[in-house]
Amino acid sequence: MNGIVEYALSTSSDDAQVLCWDLRTLNVVSSFKANPKCGKNGLALCGPNLLVASQQNKAAMRIYAWGKDQPVQRFSGPERIPIVACSPDGNVIVGGSDS
């Protein structure tokens, strides 16, 4: 085995959490409370240590650190932010709005 571990992040419109899955074992290795729910394209890895989630129907983003299920930072704006993305190094976070 080469020691590489692959993970997948998932969210659902049915619950209010983000799950991190180990793709080798198919076990949940971490979870984050994303209440209210995170929508499609509203989830992004931000560097090696952070996860960014937008709130589906609110003008807000939350930033999570691995190992903590509650947000370490919250941001809000003038309108909802359905899409988020991050640079690979985690230095830039971008949110897209409807206008």
mmCIF file of C-alpha atoms in Angstrom:
data_model
loop_
_atom_site.group_PDB
_atom_site.id
_atom_site.type_symbol
_atom_site.label_atom_id
_atom_site.label_comp_id
_atom_site.label_asym_id
_atom_site.label_seq_id
_atom_site.Cartn_x
_atom_site.Cartn_y
_atom_site.Cartn_z
ATOM 1 C CA MET A 1 0.000 0.000 0.000
ATOM 2 C CA ASN A 2 1.292 3.477 -0.847
ATOM 3 C CA GLY A 3 -0.004 5.236 2.273
ATOM 4 C CA ILE A 4 -2.289 7.592 0.364
ATOM 5 C CA VAL A 5 -5.684 8.058 1.971
ATOM 6 C CA GLU A 6 -8.556 9.452 -0.062
ATOM 7 C CA TYR A 7 -11.581 11.144 1.451
ATOM 8 C CA ALA A 8 -14.941 12.243 0.100
ATOM 9 C CA LEU A 9 -17.171 14.973 1.480
ATOM 10 C CA SER A 10 -20.933 14.663 1.292
ATOM 11 C CA THR A 11 -23.905 16.738 2.258
ATOM 12 C CA SER A 12 -27.599 16.173 1.810
ATOM 13 C CA SER A 13 -30.736 18.251 1.705
ATOM 14 C CA ASP A 14 -32.253 15.809 4.205
ATOM 15 C CA ASP A 15 -29.996 16.535 7.162
ATOM 16 C CA ALA A 16 -27.909 19.394 8.472
ATOM 17 C CA GLN A 17 -24.393 18.006 8.449
ATOM 18 C CA VAL A 18 -21.382 17.487 6.233
ATOM 19 C CA LEU A 19 -19.750 14.055 6.397
ATOM 20 C CA CYS A 20 -16.155 13.127 5.564
ATOM 21 C CA TRP A 21 -15.767 9.518 4.360
ATOM 22 C CA ASP A 22 -12.632 7.380 4.165
ATOM 23 C CA LEU A 23 -12.964 5.912 0.662
ATOM 24 C CA ARG A 24 -10.915 2.833 1.528
ATOM 25 C CA THR A 25 -12.970 1.751 4.544
ATOM 26 C CA LEU A 26 -16.226 3.573 3.658
ATOM 27 C CA ASN A 27 -16.417 4.810 7.249
ATOM 28 C CA VAL A 28 -17.320 8.339 8.325
ATOM 29 C CA VAL A 29 -14.165 9.820 9.851
ATOM 30 C CA SER A 30 -15.459 13.306 10.633
ATOM 31 C CA SER A 31 -18.681 15.300 10.623
ATOM 32 C CA PHE A 32 -19.504 18.997 10.661
ATOM 33 C CA LYS A 33 -22.753 20.632 11.711
ATOM 34 C CA ALA A 34 -23.963 22.667 8.721
ATOM 35 C CA ASN A 35 -27.241 24.032 9.975
ATOM 36 C CA PRO A 36 -28.999 25.357 7.968
ATOM 37 C CA LYS A 37 -28.278 22.983 5.159
ATOM 38 C CA CYS A 38 -25.468 23.291 2.656
ATOM 39 C CA GLY A 39 -26.604 23.230 -0.986
ATOM 40 C CA LYS A 40 -25.140 21.920 -4.240
ATOM 41 C CA ASN A 41 -21.742 23.565 -4.970
ATOM 42 C CA GLY A 42 -21.822 25.065 -1.497
ATOM 43 C CA LEU A 43 -18.944 23.027 -0.102
ATOM 44 C CA ALA A 44 -15.200 23.411 -0.727
ATOM 45 C CA LEU A 45 -11.911 22.230 0.736
ATOM 46 C CA CYS A 46 -9.765 25.184 1.657
ATOM 47 C CA GLY A 47 -6.150 24.083 1.895
ATOM 48 C CA PRO A 48 -5.215 21.042 3.976
ATOM 49 C CA ASN A 49 -6.961 22.092 7.194
ATOM 50 C CA LEU A 50 -10.217 23.905 6.436
ATOM 51 C CA LEU A 51 -13.628 23.305 4.919
ATOM 52 C CA VAL A 52 -15.930 26.102 3.700
ATOM 53 C CA ALA A 53 -19.703 25.656 3.512
ATOM 54 C CA SER A 54 -22.328 28.104 2.327
ATOM 55 C CA GLN A 55 -25.795 28.054 3.788
ATOM 56 C CA GLN A 56 -28.354 27.074 1.172
ATOM 57 C CA ASN A 57 -30.902 29.860 1.702
ATOM 58 C CA LYS A 58 -28.930 32.422 3.691
ATOM 59 C CA ALA A 59 -26.314 35.065 3.021
ATOM 60 C CA ALA A 60 -23.712 33.230 5.059
ATOM 61 C CA MET A 61 -20.620 31.026 4.873
ATOM 62 C CA ARG A 62 -19.080 28.940 7.624
ATOM 63 C CA ILE A 63 -15.488 27.787 7.944
ATOM 64 C CA TYR A 64 -14.670 24.542 9.740
ATOM 65 C CA ALA A 65 -11.361 23.115 10.942
ATOM 66 C CA TRP A 66 -10.722 19.372 10.801
ATOM 67 C CA GLY A 67 -11.596 17.751 14.103
ATOM 68 C CA LYS A 68 -14.126 20.433 15.109
ATOM 69 C CA ASP A 69 -17.793 19.937 14.290
ATOM 70 C CA GLN A 70 -18.722 23.575 14.971
ATOM 71 C CA PRO A 71 -17.628 26.468 12.713
ATOM 72 C CA VAL A 72 -14.435 28.297 13.666
ATOM 73 C CA GLN A 73 -15.507 31.354 11.644
ATOM 74 C CA ARG A 74 -18.764 32.721 10.224
ATOM 75 C CA PHE A 75 -19.218 35.280 7.452
ATOM 76 C CA SER A 76 -22.326 36.975 6.125
ATOM 77 C CA GLY A 77 -23.069 39.151 3.132
ATOM 78 C CA PRO A 78 -25.880 41.190 1.599
ATOM 79 C CA GLU A 79 -27.415 38.218 -0.283
ATOM 80 C CA ARG A 80 -27.303 34.434 -0.288
ATOM 81 C CA ILE A 81 -24.060 32.731 -1.344
ATOM 82 C CA PRO A 82 -25.016 29.454 -3.050
ATOM 83 C CA ILE A 83 -21.558 28.664 -4.499
ATOM 84 C CA VAL A 84 -18.171 28.653 -2.752
ATOM 85 C CA ALA A 85 -14.658 27.779 -3.911
ATOM 86 C CA CYS A 86 -11.146 27.994 -2.478
ATOM 87 C CA SER A 87 -7.650 28.187 -3.863
ATOM 88 C CA PRO A 88 -5.640 24.957 -3.368
ATOM 89 C CA ASP A 89 -3.404 26.604 -0.760
ATOM 90 C CA GLY A 90 -6.402 27.912 1.200
ATOM 91 C CA ASN A 91 -5.408 31.573 0.957
ATOM 92 C CA VAL A 92 -8.399 32.681 -1.154
ATOM 93 C CA ILE A 93 -12.083 31.935 -0.582
ATOM 94 C CA VAL A 94 -14.619 32.972 -3.233
ATOM 95 C CA GLY A 95 -18.392 33.003 -2.911
ATOM 96 C CA GLY A 96 -20.825 33.476 -5.777
ATOM 97 C CA SER A 97 -24.170 35.207 -5.402
ATOM 98 C CA ASP A 98 -27.279 35.461 -7.559
ATOM 99 C CA SER A 99 -26.472 38.939 -8.883
#
